[in-house]
XYZ file of N, CA and C in Angstrom:
855
model
N 0.834 -1.185 0.000
C 0.000 0.000 0.000
C 0.879 1.250 0.000
N 0.398 2.291 -0.635
C 1.094 3.573 -0.666
C 0.247 4.599 0.068
N 0.831 5.242 1.073
C 0.155 6.286 1.827
C 0.783 7.627 1.493
N -0.017 8.638 1.337
C 0.465 9.984 1.026
C 0.182 10.905 2.207
N 1.141 11.786 2.472
C 1.000 12.730 3.574
C 1.419 14.105 3.097
N 0.574 15.078 3.294
C 0.868 16.449 2.884
C 1.416 17.232 4.082
N 2.580 17.850 3.893
C 3.193 18.679 4.935
C 3.182 20.119 4.439
N 2.310 20.945 4.944
C 2.226 22.327 4.443
C 3.419 23.166 4.885
N 3.890 24.000 3.966
C 4.971 24.951 4.245
C 6.186 24.257 4.875
N 6.558 23.125 4.281
C 7.698 22.380 4.816
C 9.007 23.136 4.595
N 9.952 22.930 5.474
C 11.276 23.536 5.370
C 12.248 22.530 4.758
N 13.195 23.020 3.983
C 14.140 22.158 3.285
C 15.360 21.867 4.154
N 15.883 20.634 3.991
C 17.117 20.234 4.651
C 18.299 20.710 3.830
N 19.332 21.248 4.483
C 20.555 21.673 3.811
C 21.695 21.634 4.824
N 22.963 21.680 4.376
C 24.069 21.727 5.333
C 24.005 22.932 6.262
N 23.441 24.029 5.775
C 23.342 25.228 6.610
C 22.170 25.152 7.578
N 21.073 24.537 7.151
C 19.880 24.395 7.986
C 19.351 22.972 7.865
N 19.912 22.048 8.649
C 19.494 20.640 8.541
C 18.163 20.380 9.246
N 17.085 20.828 8.625
C 15.751 20.690 9.213
C 15.241 19.260 9.038
N 14.764 18.653 10.114
C 14.317 17.263 10.093
C 12.876 17.152 10.573
N 12.203 16.100 10.081
C 10.838 15.782 10.478
C 10.788 14.326 10.933
N 9.727 13.979 11.647
C 9.525 12.591 12.041
C 8.107 12.168 11.662
N 8.009 11.014 11.007
C 6.717 10.434 10.657
C 6.500 9.183 11.504
N 5.296 9.021 12.013
C 4.961 7.850 12.822
C 3.736 7.161 12.238
N 3.860 5.864 12.050
C 2.766 5.046 11.522
C 2.268 4.123 12.627
N 0.979 4.128 12.831
C 0.363 3.275 13.860
C -0.648 2.355 13.186
N -0.440 1.055 13.294
C -1.373 0.051 12.774
C -2.171 -0.526 13.940
N -3.469 -0.476 13.842
C -4.337 -0.942 14.928
C -5.175 -2.119 14.446
N -5.175 -3.184 15.217
C -5.953 -4.383 14.897
C -6.865 -4.714 16.074
N -8.121 -4.953 15.786
C -9.084 -5.320 16.830
C -9.505 -6.771 16.638
N -9.382 -7.547 17.697
C -9.742 -8.954 17.632
C -10.418 -9.419 18.898
N -10.650 -10.727 18.987
C -11.325 -11.284 20.176
C -10.562 -11.000 21.466
N -9.252 -10.891 21.371
C -8.450 -10.694 22.572
C -8.176 -9.227 22.868
N -8.769 -8.316 22.104
C -8.595 -6.911 22.392
C -8.015 -6.152 21.208
N -7.447 -4.995 21.525
C -6.888 -4.105 20.513
C -5.367 -4.199 20.562
N -4.780 -4.412 19.401
C -3.323 -4.488 19.291
C -2.832 -3.351 18.399
N -1.717 -2.769 18.786
C -1.137 -1.675 18.009
C 0.349 -1.933 17.739
N 0.741 -1.573 16.533
C 2.163 -1.614 16.168
C 2.562 -0.229 15.691
N 3.600 0.327 16.280
C 4.054 1.674 15.947
C 5.429 1.628 15.294
N 5.584 2.454 14.279
C 6.895 2.584 13.617
C 7.096 4.055 13.265
N 8.250 4.584 13.623
C 8.541 5.982 13.305
C 9.863 6.080 12.563
N 9.972 7.080 11.718
C 11.191 7.292 10.946
C 11.418 8.793 10.818
N 12.677 9.187 10.893
C 13.021 10.589 10.732
C 13.449 10.828 9.287
N 13.105 11.989 8.749
C 13.406 12.266 7.351
C 13.521 13.770 7.162
N 13.848 14.167 5.943
C 13.943 15.582 5.610
C 13.558 15.804 4.157
N 13.225 17.037 3.829
C 12.900 17.418 2.458
C 14.107 18.112 1.845
N 14.558 17.607 0.711
C 15.635 18.285 -0.031
C 15.677 17.737 -1.441
N 16.280 18.471 -2.355
C 16.336 18.070 -3.757
C 17.777 18.235 -4.241
N 18.408 17.125 -4.622
C 19.804 17.150 -5.089
C 19.845 16.640 -6.517
N 20.416 17.434 -7.426
C 20.434 17.086 -8.847
C 21.768 17.471 -9.479
N 21.925 17.073 -10.746
C 23.024 17.527 -11.595
C 22.401 18.274 -12.760
N 22.724 19.560 -12.885
C 22.140 20.388 -13.934
C 23.209 21.266 -14.571
N 23.277 21.224 -15.910
C 24.199 22.091 -16.658
C 25.640 21.965 -16.181
N 26.026 20.747 -15.814
C 27.409 20.518 -15.402
C 27.703 20.876 -13.962
N 26.677 21.150 -13.155
C 26.883 21.515 -11.754
C 26.038 20.626 -10.860
N 26.490 20.468 -9.614
C 25.643 19.875 -8.594
C 24.732 20.965 -8.047
N 23.464 20.627 -7.870
C 22.467 21.613 -7.452
C 21.689 21.053 -6.261
N 21.668 21.795 -5.172
C 20.937 21.402 -3.979
C 19.838 22.421 -3.720
N 18.604 21.941 -3.694
C 17.441 22.802 -3.435
C 17.390 23.992 -4.380
N 17.744 23.733 -5.649
C 17.655 24.764 -6.669
C 18.842 25.704 -6.741
N 19.867 25.516 -5.894
C 21.036 26.382 -5.893
C 22.298 25.560 -6.130
N 23.203 26.100 -6.933
C 24.464 25.414 -7.208
C 25.239 25.219 -5.907
N 25.788 24.005 -5.747
C 26.559 23.698 -4.555
C 27.898 23.103 -4.971
N 28.967 23.547 -4.331
C 30.309 23.012 -4.571
C 30.570 21.965 -3.496
N 30.754 20.711 -3.913
C 30.955 19.626 -2.959
C 32.389 19.642 -2.439
N 32.531 19.880 -1.162
C 33.830 19.818 -0.487
C 33.809 18.568 0.396
N 34.416 17.498 -0.120
C 34.230 16.195 0.512
C 35.545 15.600 0.992
N 35.455 14.828 2.047
C 36.534 13.957 2.478
C 36.008 12.526 2.426
N 36.898 11.542 2.530
C 36.383 10.175 2.555
C 37.042 9.365 3.659
N 36.329 8.333 4.091
C 36.769 7.545 5.227
C 36.519 6.059 4.981
N 37.440 5.233 5.449
C 37.234 3.793 5.477
C 36.468 3.351 6.707
N 36.131 4.332 7.556
C 35.294 4.099 8.747
C 35.930 3.100 9.706
N 37.241 3.253 9.925
C 37.927 2.428 10.912
C 38.253 3.266 12.147
N 38.385 2.599 13.270
C 38.600 3.272 14.543
C 39.887 2.773 15.194
N 40.473 3.569 16.083
C 41.664 3.114 16.798
C 41.389 1.857 17.618
N 42.406 1.041 17.744
C 42.411 -0.173 18.581
C 41.541 -1.272 17.961
N 40.230 -1.092 17.953
C 39.343 -2.156 17.489
C 39.071 -2.165 16.011
N 39.430 -1.120 15.301
C 39.196 -0.929 13.870
C 37.711 -0.866 13.516
N 36.975 -1.936 13.660
C 35.567 -1.940 13.293
C 34.698 -1.443 14.449
N 35.033 -1.832 15.663
C 34.262 -1.442 16.840
C 34.969 -0.285 17.533
N 34.314 0.877 17.670
C 34.974 2.020 18.311
C 35.231 1.760 19.788
N 36.375 2.220 20.326
C 36.671 1.989 21.748
C 35.720 2.725 22.679
N 35.195 3.866 22.229
C 34.174 4.590 22.984
C 33.097 5.042 22.004
N 31.841 5.165 22.452
C 30.748 5.484 21.523
C 30.945 6.784 20.759
N 31.597 7.780 21.367
C 31.718 9.065 20.684
C 32.635 9.003 19.472
N 33.447 7.941 19.344
C 34.295 7.801 18.163
C 33.474 7.615 16.892
N 32.238 7.144 17.025
C 31.388 6.959 15.853
C 31.174 8.266 15.106
N 31.110 9.358 15.852
C 30.726 10.636 15.250
C 31.806 11.703 15.346
N 32.899 11.422 16.028
C 33.895 12.458 16.264
C 34.501 12.975 14.961
N 34.912 12.074 14.060
C 35.513 12.510 12.793
C 34.528 13.275 11.926
N 33.246 12.899 12.006
C 32.232 13.598 11.223
C 32.089 15.038 11.690
N 32.131 15.241 12.990
C 32.059 16.600 13.528
C 33.305 17.390 13.144
N 34.491 16.738 13.218
C 35.725 17.413 12.812
C 35.658 17.834 11.347
N 35.127 16.945 10.489
C 35.028 17.261 9.059
C 34.134 18.478 8.834
N 32.995 18.483 9.507
C 32.076 19.611 9.376
C 32.720 20.898 9.879
N 33.416 20.821 10.991
C 34.063 21.990 11.578
C 35.169 22.524 10.673
N 35.847 21.637 9.946
C 36.941 22.045 9.058
C 36.427 22.628 7.735
N 35.133 22.647 7.511
C 34.592 23.265 6.316
C 34.120 22.303 5.251
N 34.205 20.989 5.494
C 33.674 20.029 4.526
C 32.150 20.014 4.610
N 31.509 19.768 3.469
C 30.055 19.631 3.482
C 29.591 18.235 3.066
N 30.553 17.314 2.807
C 30.193 15.944 2.432
C 31.287 14.993 2.879
N 30.899 13.761 3.172
C 31.848 12.696 3.474
C 31.480 11.484 2.634
N 32.489 10.845 2.080
C 32.279 9.622 1.311
C 32.689 8.433 2.171
N 31.736 7.546 2.440
C 32.041 6.296 3.138
C 32.464 5.300 2.074
N 33.770 5.147 1.900
C 34.307 4.356 0.807
C 34.458 2.897 1.244
N 33.944 1.994 0.420
C 34.086 0.553 0.641
C 33.637 0.151 2.037
N 32.510 0.626 2.440
C 31.972 0.222 3.734
C 30.813 1.096 4.146
N 29.739 0.471 4.598
C 28.558 1.218 4.992
C 28.793 1.924 6.322
N 28.252 3.123 6.475
C 28.310 3.777 7.781
C 27.384 3.092 8.774
N 27.653 3.310 10.055
C 26.727 2.859 11.082
C 25.462 3.721 11.008
N 24.291 3.161 11.350
C 23.065 3.976 11.358
C 23.191 5.223 12.216
N 23.885 5.106 13.349
C 24.071 6.267 14.218
C 24.868 7.370 13.519
N 25.784 6.982 12.643
C 26.556 7.985 11.921
C 25.697 8.744 10.924
N 24.798 8.037 10.236
C 23.908 8.719 9.302
C 22.925 9.619 10.051
N 22.453 9.175 11.208
C 21.602 10.044 12.026
C 22.342 11.334 12.362
N 23.612 11.202 12.695
C 24.407 12.373 13.072
C 24.647 13.280 11.867
N 24.903 12.694 10.703
C 25.069 13.499 9.487
C 23.784 14.258 9.168
N 22.636 13.614 9.372
C 21.358 14.307 9.200
C 21.283 15.528 10.117
N 21.729 15.348 11.353
C 21.570 16.384 12.364
C 22.505 17.572 12.149
N 23.752 17.317 11.745
C 24.718 18.420 11.624
C 24.785 18.986 10.206
N 24.084 18.362 9.259
C 24.090 18.876 7.897
C 25.328 18.501 7.122
N 25.693 17.222 7.137
C 26.854 16.725 6.401
C 26.361 15.744 5.343
N 26.504 16.103 4.056
C 26.046 15.227 2.983
C 26.902 13.969 2.903
N 26.326 12.897 2.344
C 26.968 11.577 2.355
C 26.939 10.962 0.960
N 28.094 10.433 0.561
C 28.260 9.597 -0.631
C 28.547 8.206 -0.080
N 27.638 7.248 -0.331
C 27.703 5.968 0.375
C 27.947 4.797 -0.563
N 28.845 3.915 -0.147
C 29.129 2.664 -0.846
C 29.043 1.516 0.141
N 28.783 0.326 -0.366
C 28.850 -0.849 0.489
C 30.242 -1.475 0.400
N 30.519 -2.401 1.294
C 31.831 -3.040 1.348
C 32.184 -3.738 0.045
N 31.189 -4.263 -0.643
C 31.428 -4.993 -1.881
C 31.970 -4.103 -2.991
N 31.814 -2.776 -2.855
C 32.284 -1.865 -3.893
C 33.775 -1.944 -4.141
N 34.530 -2.505 -3.210
C 35.982 -2.584 -3.370
C 36.544 -3.917 -2.880
N 35.796 -4.608 -2.006
C 36.386 -5.727 -1.265
C 35.754 -7.084 -1.532
N 34.877 -7.198 -2.526
C 34.260 -8.488 -2.813
C 35.000 -9.173 -3.948
N 35.516 -10.381 -3.695
C 36.290 -11.100 -4.690
C 35.411 -11.815 -5.713
N 36.050 -12.244 -6.811
C 35.358 -12.968 -7.877
C 34.785 -14.280 -7.335
N 33.560 -14.584 -7.709
C 32.888 -15.783 -7.219
C 31.693 -16.085 -8.111
N 31.316 -17.361 -8.247
C 30.083 -17.687 -8.976
C 28.848 -17.060 -8.335
N 28.959 -16.674 -7.050
C 27.827 -16.104 -6.322
C 27.880 -14.577 -6.282
N 28.795 -13.979 -7.054
C 28.983 -12.539 -6.952
C 27.697 -11.770 -7.232
N 26.995 -12.101 -8.296
C 25.805 -11.352 -8.681
C 24.774 -11.352 -7.558
N 24.524 -12.502 -6.985
C 23.536 -12.610 -5.915
C 23.994 -11.863 -4.670
N 25.255 -12.058 -4.287
C 25.762 -11.407 -3.081
C 25.795 -9.896 -3.224
N 26.246 -9.442 -4.382
C 26.334 -8.007 -4.604
C 24.954 -7.375 -4.636
N 24.012 -8.060 -5.269
C 22.651 -7.545 -5.307
C 22.059 -7.400 -3.918
N 22.334 -8.380 -3.039
C 21.816 -8.290 -1.671
C 22.467 -7.143 -0.905
N 23.764 -6.922 -1.124
C 24.445 -5.787 -0.484
C 23.751 -4.480 -0.856
N 23.579 -4.270 -2.156
C 23.002 -3.009 -2.635
C 21.569 -2.862 -2.158
N 20.800 -3.926 -2.250
C 19.392 -3.854 -1.855
C 19.257 -3.474 -0.374
N 19.999 -4.162 0.485
C 19.872 -3.890 1.915
C 20.426 -2.519 2.283
N 21.492 -2.096 1.600
C 22.046 -0.765 1.830
C 21.003 0.318 1.576
N 20.351 0.254 0.434
C 19.411 1.302 0.045
C 18.132 1.238 0.880
N 17.616 0.042 1.114
C 16.401 -0.064 1.912
C 16.637 0.427 3.338
N 17.833 0.233 3.858
C 18.130 0.693 5.216
C 18.275 2.201 5.309
N 18.891 2.828 4.283
C 19.357 4.205 4.435
C 18.650 5.237 3.556
N 17.672 4.858 2.769
C 17.139 5.785 1.785
C 16.269 6.891 2.380
N 15.925 6.822 3.668
C 15.157 7.905 4.278
C 16.037 8.997 4.881
N 17.345 8.853 4.791
C 18.246 9.858 5.357
C 18.445 10.996 4.348
N 18.091 12.230 4.696
C 18.293 13.338 3.751
C 19.754 13.637 3.474
N 20.643 13.237 4.379
C 22.073 13.501 4.176
C 22.650 12.674 3.033
N 22.068 11.518 2.731
C 22.589 10.644 1.669
C 22.155 11.210 0.315
N 23.145 11.585 -0.513
C 22.827 12.180 -1.806
C 23.349 11.357 -2.980
N 24.293 10.436 -2.738
C 24.894 9.645 -3.817
C 25.023 8.197 -3.371
N 24.633 7.264 -4.248
C 24.921 5.835 -4.074
C 26.075 5.476 -4.995
N 27.106 4.835 -4.471
C 28.215 4.360 -5.285
C 28.191 2.846 -5.405
N 28.414 2.320 -6.622
C 28.383 0.877 -6.836
C 29.776 0.245 -6.719
N 30.752 0.800 -7.451
C 32.099 0.219 -7.501
C 33.144 1.306 -7.286
N 34.391 0.883 -7.099
C 35.488 1.811 -6.904
C 36.741 1.307 -7.609
N 37.249 2.083 -8.562
C 38.541 1.794 -9.217
C 38.670 0.345 -9.657
N 37.734 -0.152 -10.413
C 37.820 -1.564 -10.766
C 39.017 -1.867 -11.658
N 39.632 -0.865 -12.251
C 40.858 -1.100 -13.007
C 42.017 -1.501 -12.127
N 41.900 -1.228 -10.812
C 42.964 -1.599 -9.877
C 42.582 -2.792 -8.996
N 41.441 -3.418 -9.281
C 40.948 -4.473 -8.395
C 41.133 -5.846 -9.026
N 41.394 -6.843 -8.184
C 41.651 -8.203 -8.661
C 40.445 -8.793 -9.370
N 39.214 -8.418 -8.932
C 38.053 -9.107 -9.484
C 37.745 -8.694 -10.913
N 38.497 -7.753 -11.484
C 38.255 -7.368 -12.873
C 38.922 -8.341 -13.840
N 39.904 -9.092 -13.369
C 40.677 -9.973 -14.231
C 39.787 -10.907 -15.047
N 38.766 -11.429 -14.431
C 37.869 -12.359 -15.116
C 36.465 -11.775 -15.268
N 36.393 -10.477 -15.389
C 35.084 -9.844 -15.550
C 34.491 -9.450 -14.223
N 33.777 -10.365 -13.598
C 33.249 -10.138 -12.263
C 32.335 -8.939 -12.189
N 32.646 -8.020 -11.274
C 31.767 -6.890 -10.987
C 31.544 -6.009 -12.210
N 32.540 -5.911 -13.082
C 32.367 -5.100 -14.287
C 31.204 -5.608 -15.142
N 30.989 -6.910 -15.122
C 29.935 -7.495 -15.945
C 28.540 -7.217 -15.411
N 28.433 -6.875 -14.125
C 27.102 -6.715 -13.541
C 26.837 -5.283 -13.075
N 27.768 -4.350 -13.341
C 27.590 -3.010 -12.772
C 26.366 -2.296 -13.350
N 26.032 -2.536 -14.615
C 24.833 -1.912 -15.172
C 23.584 -2.416 -14.453
N 23.549 -3.723 -14.189
C 22.400 -4.279 -13.475
C 22.318 -3.736 -12.050
N 23.478 -3.521 -11.414
C 23.490 -2.969 -10.064
C 22.898 -1.566 -10.051
N 23.293 -0.760 -11.026
C 22.771 0.608 -11.102
C 21.263 0.599 -11.319
N 20.800 -0.305 -12.159
C 19.357 -0.363 -12.422
C 18.598 -0.870 -11.192
N 19.208 -1.789 -10.448
C 18.600 -2.233 -9.194
C 18.496 -1.065 -8.221
N 19.583 -0.304 -8.097
C 19.569 0.852 -7.202
C 18.502 1.856 -7.626
N 18.380 2.083 -8.935
C 17.381 3.037 -9.406
C 15.962 2.556 -9.112
N 15.725 1.252 -9.214
C 14.386 0.736 -8.933
C 14.016 0.899 -7.467
N 15.013 0.898 -6.581
C 14.762 1.041 -5.157
C 14.719 2.491 -4.709
N 15.331 3.377 -5.486
C 15.384 4.794 -5.099
C 15.496 5.649 -6.352
N 14.434 6.321 -6.763
C 14.491 7.160 -7.970
C 15.115 8.528 -7.727
N 15.433 8.879 -6.480
C 15.706 10.278 -6.138
C 17.171 10.671 -6.078
N 18.095 9.719 -6.123
C 19.491 10.060 -5.862
C 20.394 9.836 -7.076
N 21.551 10.500 -7.048
C 22.598 10.252 -8.038
C 23.177 8.866 -7.792
N 23.405 8.100 -8.866
C 24.025 6.779 -8.783
C 25.293 6.798 -9.634
N 26.428 6.391 -9.061
C 27.710 6.340 -9.771
C 28.123 4.887 -9.937
N 28.434 4.497 -11.169
C 28.698 3.078 -11.429
C 30.086 2.644 -10.987
N 31.103 3.491 -11.153
C 32.476 3.064 -10.870
C 33.336 4.294 -10.607
N 33.600 4.579 -9.358
C 34.377 5.763 -9.011
C 35.779 5.657 -9.598
N 36.200 6.699 -10.308
C 37.484 6.778 -11.028
C 37.504 5.923 -12.283
N 36.424 5.237 -12.595
C 36.358 4.474 -13.836
C 37.282 3.274 -13.856
N 37.404 2.690 -15.035
C 38.289 1.544 -15.216
C 39.662 2.084 -15.594
N 40.518 2.223 -14.599
C 41.792 2.910 -14.814
C 42.653 2.278 -15.893
N 42.583 0.947 -15.979
C 43.464 0.265 -16.924
C 43.166 0.635 -18.369
N 41.912 0.887 -18.686
C 41.528 1.203 -20.063
C 41.077 2.652 -20.223
N 41.154 3.426 -19.138
C 40.738 4.833 -19.142
C 39.259 4.992 -19.456
N 38.483 3.956 -19.184
C 37.031 4.077 -19.355
C 36.494 5.004 -18.273
N 35.759 6.048 -18.636
C 35.314 7.021 -17.635
C 34.224 6.470 -16.729
N 34.023 7.173 -15.630
C 32.902 6.852 -14.758
C 31.599 7.262 -15.431
N 30.513 6.660 -14.979
C 29.183 7.014 -15.484
C 28.251 7.227 -14.298
N 27.250 8.052 -14.526
C 26.275 8.302 -13.483
C 24.862 8.230 -14.040
N 23.935 7.996 -13.146
C 22.514 8.192 -13.423
C 22.060 9.392 -12.606
N 21.469 10.358 -13.273
C 20.914 11.483 -12.549
C 19.622 11.057 -11.842
N 19.216 11.793 -10.810
C 17.936 11.475 -10.164
C 16.782 11.471 -11.157
N 15.896 10.520 -10.993
C 14.691 10.359 -11.801
C 15.002 9.997 -13.249
N 16.210 9.493 -13.513
C 16.573 9.017 -14.850
C 17.197 7.636 -14.737
N 17.083 6.847 -15.815
C 17.674 5.510 -15.822
C 18.631 5.327 -16.991
N 19.206 6.433 -17.489
C 20.206 6.375 -18.551
C 21.560 6.761 -17.963
N 22.635 6.235 -18.581
C 23.980 6.492 -18.099
C 24.589 7.701 -18.807
N 25.323 8.522 -18.064
C 26.057 9.657 -18.605
C 27.496 9.600 -18.127
N 28.436 9.793 -19.047
C 29.845 9.780 -18.685
C 30.245 11.087 -18.008
N 31.183 10.988 -17.060
C 31.775 12.175 -16.454
C 33.175 11.815 -15.966
N 33.977 12.826 -15.653
C 35.352 12.606 -15.204
C 35.394 12.596 -13.687
N 35.658 11.426 -13.120
C 35.763 11.267 -11.670
C 37.212 10.920 -11.365
N 37.969 11.865 -10.844
C 39.414 11.725 -10.718
C 39.811 11.317 -9.302
N 40.844 10.487 -9.216
C 41.484 10.149 -7.946
C 42.932 10.610 -8.031
N 43.278 11.603 -7.249
C 44.593 12.241 -7.362
C 45.361 12.075 -6.053
N 46.513 11.423 -6.137
C 47.425 11.316 -4.996
C 48.768 11.873 -5.459
N 49.011 13.106 -5.109
C 50.142 13.819 -5.689
C 51.385 13.708 -4.821
N 52.515 13.993 -5.461
C 53.802 13.903 -4.778
C 54.067 15.154 -3.942
N 55.029 15.033 -3.067
C 55.520 16.187 -2.312
C 57.000 16.374 -2.655
N 57.425 17.583 -3.035
C 56.599 18.778 -3.195
C 55.834 18.767 -4.522
N 54.855 19.661 -4.646
C 54.096 19.802 -5.884
C 55.022 20.353 -6.963
N 55.073 19.665 -8.118
C 55.967 20.089 -9.190
C 55.156 20.475 -10.426
N 55.849 20.812 -11.498
C 55.171 21.273 -12.711
C 54.316 20.191 -13.357
N 54.729 18.919 -13.242
C 53.929 17.841 -13.813
C 52.544 17.781 -13.154
N 52.519 17.969 -11.854
C 51.240 17.956 -11.139
C 50.415 19.171 -11.526
N 51.056 20.326 -11.643
C 50.335 21.533 -12.055
C 49.739 21.345 -13.455
N 50.497 20.730 -14.360
C 49.990 20.487 -15.708
C 48.820 19.504 -15.692
N 48.895 18.517 -14.804
C 47.814 17.540 -14.701
C 46.505 18.230 -14.354
N 46.554 19.121 -13.368
C 45.340 19.855 -12.986
C 44.858 20.740 -14.131
N 45.789 21.396 -14.800
C 45.417 22.345 -15.843
C 44.756 21.658 -17.037
N 45.126 20.397 -17.299
C 44.655 19.711 -18.507
C 43.636 18.616 -18.235
N 43.235 18.444 -16.994
C 42.285 17.390 -16.666
C 40.868 17.810 -17.019
N 40.076 16.833 -17.431
C 38.668 17.082 -17.676
C 38.368 17.555 -19.077
N 37.161 17.268 -19.500
C 36.662 17.725 -20.792
C 35.883 19.024 -20.601
N 35.958 19.945 -21.571
C 35.311 21.260 -21.399
C 33.821 21.182 -21.100
N 33.123 20.238 -21.703
C 31.672 20.183 -21.550
C 31.208 18.982 -20.717
N 32.083 18.500 -19.829
C 31.747 17.329 -19.024
C 31.974 17.641 -17.544
N 31.071 17.146 -16.717
C 31.201 17.306 -15.276
C 32.498 16.665 -14.798
N 33.230 17.357 -13.935
C 34.493 16.860 -13.388
C 34.398 16.840 -11.866
N 34.765 15.725 -11.266
C 34.838 15.634 -9.808
C 36.184 15.041 -9.419
N 36.662 15.409 -8.244
C 37.836 14.774 -7.638
C 37.323 14.101 -6.371
N 37.024 12.807 -6.471
C 36.393 12.124 -5.350
C 37.406 11.448 -4.431
N 38.680 11.446 -4.811
C 39.751 11.032 -3.893
C 40.940 11.948 -4.124
N 41.543 12.381 -3.038
C 42.695 13.276 -3.131
C 43.601 13.000 -1.939
N 44.900 12.926 -2.195
C 45.853 12.721 -1.114
C 47.163 13.411 -1.415
N 47.891 13.684 -0.359
C 49.198 14.333 -0.502
C 50.251 13.379 0.008
N 51.099 12.901 -0.895
C 52.077 11.877 -0.548
C 53.170 12.392 0.365
N 53.667 11.519 1.210
C 54.785 11.864 2.077
C 56.098 11.817 1.310
N 57.174 12.352 1.884
C 58.486 12.377 1.210
C 59.151 11.006 1.248
N 58.897 10.191 0.232
C 59.461 8.844 0.218
C 60.976 8.869 0.038
N 61.473 9.845 -0.740
C 62.911 9.987 -0.945
C 63.306 11.352 -0.375
N 63.631 11.385 0.915
C 63.842 12.653 1.601
C 64.966 13.482 0.991
N 66.145 12.916 0.658
C 67.189 13.752 0.040
C 66.726 14.398 -1.263
N 65.970 13.638 -2.086
C 65.485 14.193 -3.341
C 64.493 15.328 -3.090
N 63.624 15.145 -2.111
C 62.654 16.178 -1.791
C 63.344 17.444 -1.308
N 64.315 17.265 -0.414
C 65.036 18.431 0.105
C 65.787 19.144 -1.008
N 66.335 18.369 -1.944
C 67.040 18.980 -3.068
C 66.084 19.794 -3.927
N 64.889 19.261 -4.164
C 63.910 20.005 -4.954
C 63.469 21.279 -4.252
N 63.251 21.190 -2.946
C 62.889 22.399 -2.202
C 64.020 23.420 -2.259
N 65.272 22.912 -2.165
C 66.416 23.823 -2.252
C 66.482 24.497 -3.608
N 66.227 23.722 -4.672
C 66.244 24.298 -6.015
C 65.141 25.328 -6.168
N 63.971 25.063 -5.572
C 62.877 26.024 -5.640
C 63.242 27.316 -4.939
N 63.939 27.196 -3.804
C 64.341 28.405 -3.089
C 65.334 29.229 -3.889
N 66.245 28.531 -4.576
C 67.229 29.264 -5.386
C 66.541 29.977 -6.539
N 65.563 29.305 -7.172
C 64.841 29.956 -8.267
C 64.042 31.150 -7.762
N 63.520 31.031 -6.526
C 62.732 32.121 -5.964
C 63.566 33.369 -5.727
N 64.874 33.186 -5.466
C 65.748 34.336 -5.251
C 65.960 35.118 -6.543
């Protein structure tokens, strides 16, 4: 059954004003033994996230996504936080540092973390563990489908979640050798779209690196694929002209460009790094 509820003069959820609502459903049954009731409540928000004219648009206004990403591991226990506040501490730090989105890469967030993102106004790009860590298997299609289905059914009422990710860098993953996830990624995207018409869906973050096949997305309320440039950049220290040229020449003029992973490498060869810094200082004189 489908129930409709009208909320007059509703307020929109955004990182600046994360307005939330709660809906409660009560089912009442009357029988010989009396009246029985079952109650279920869910928190949600109103917001509209789209891709228009090469830009991300939130609630009708262009938004620049400033995102960080996390493997969602914790000190000591890795998967289980040593204290409950560790679940949300990094999310608060990210928001305080000026980020407006976090990508949970290769692992689902805890429900409490999504509740917290809803509350503080931190947008979420979400992937399941299978997006990077599921090996080739005759059961891959079934297992992957269950991952995606349960992920979306669990989290689709959170206004903070704006992007579903299916895969990550399959050009660098072992399961591409014999096809595997690459063979079913279109079906995964269509499954995700059938469960949620409202969000952006990305088939493969950074694309198939080995063949330079670009990433593709489905815009909200659409079931067609569109190519875009999704870059993963881990640059050397210090920044040199090759890196500057890479930034200057990346992306197609009429195609959406995102940098969904970025890192700054440490000085692996310290004498070489110091020599380069010394040369830069001499040129600066």
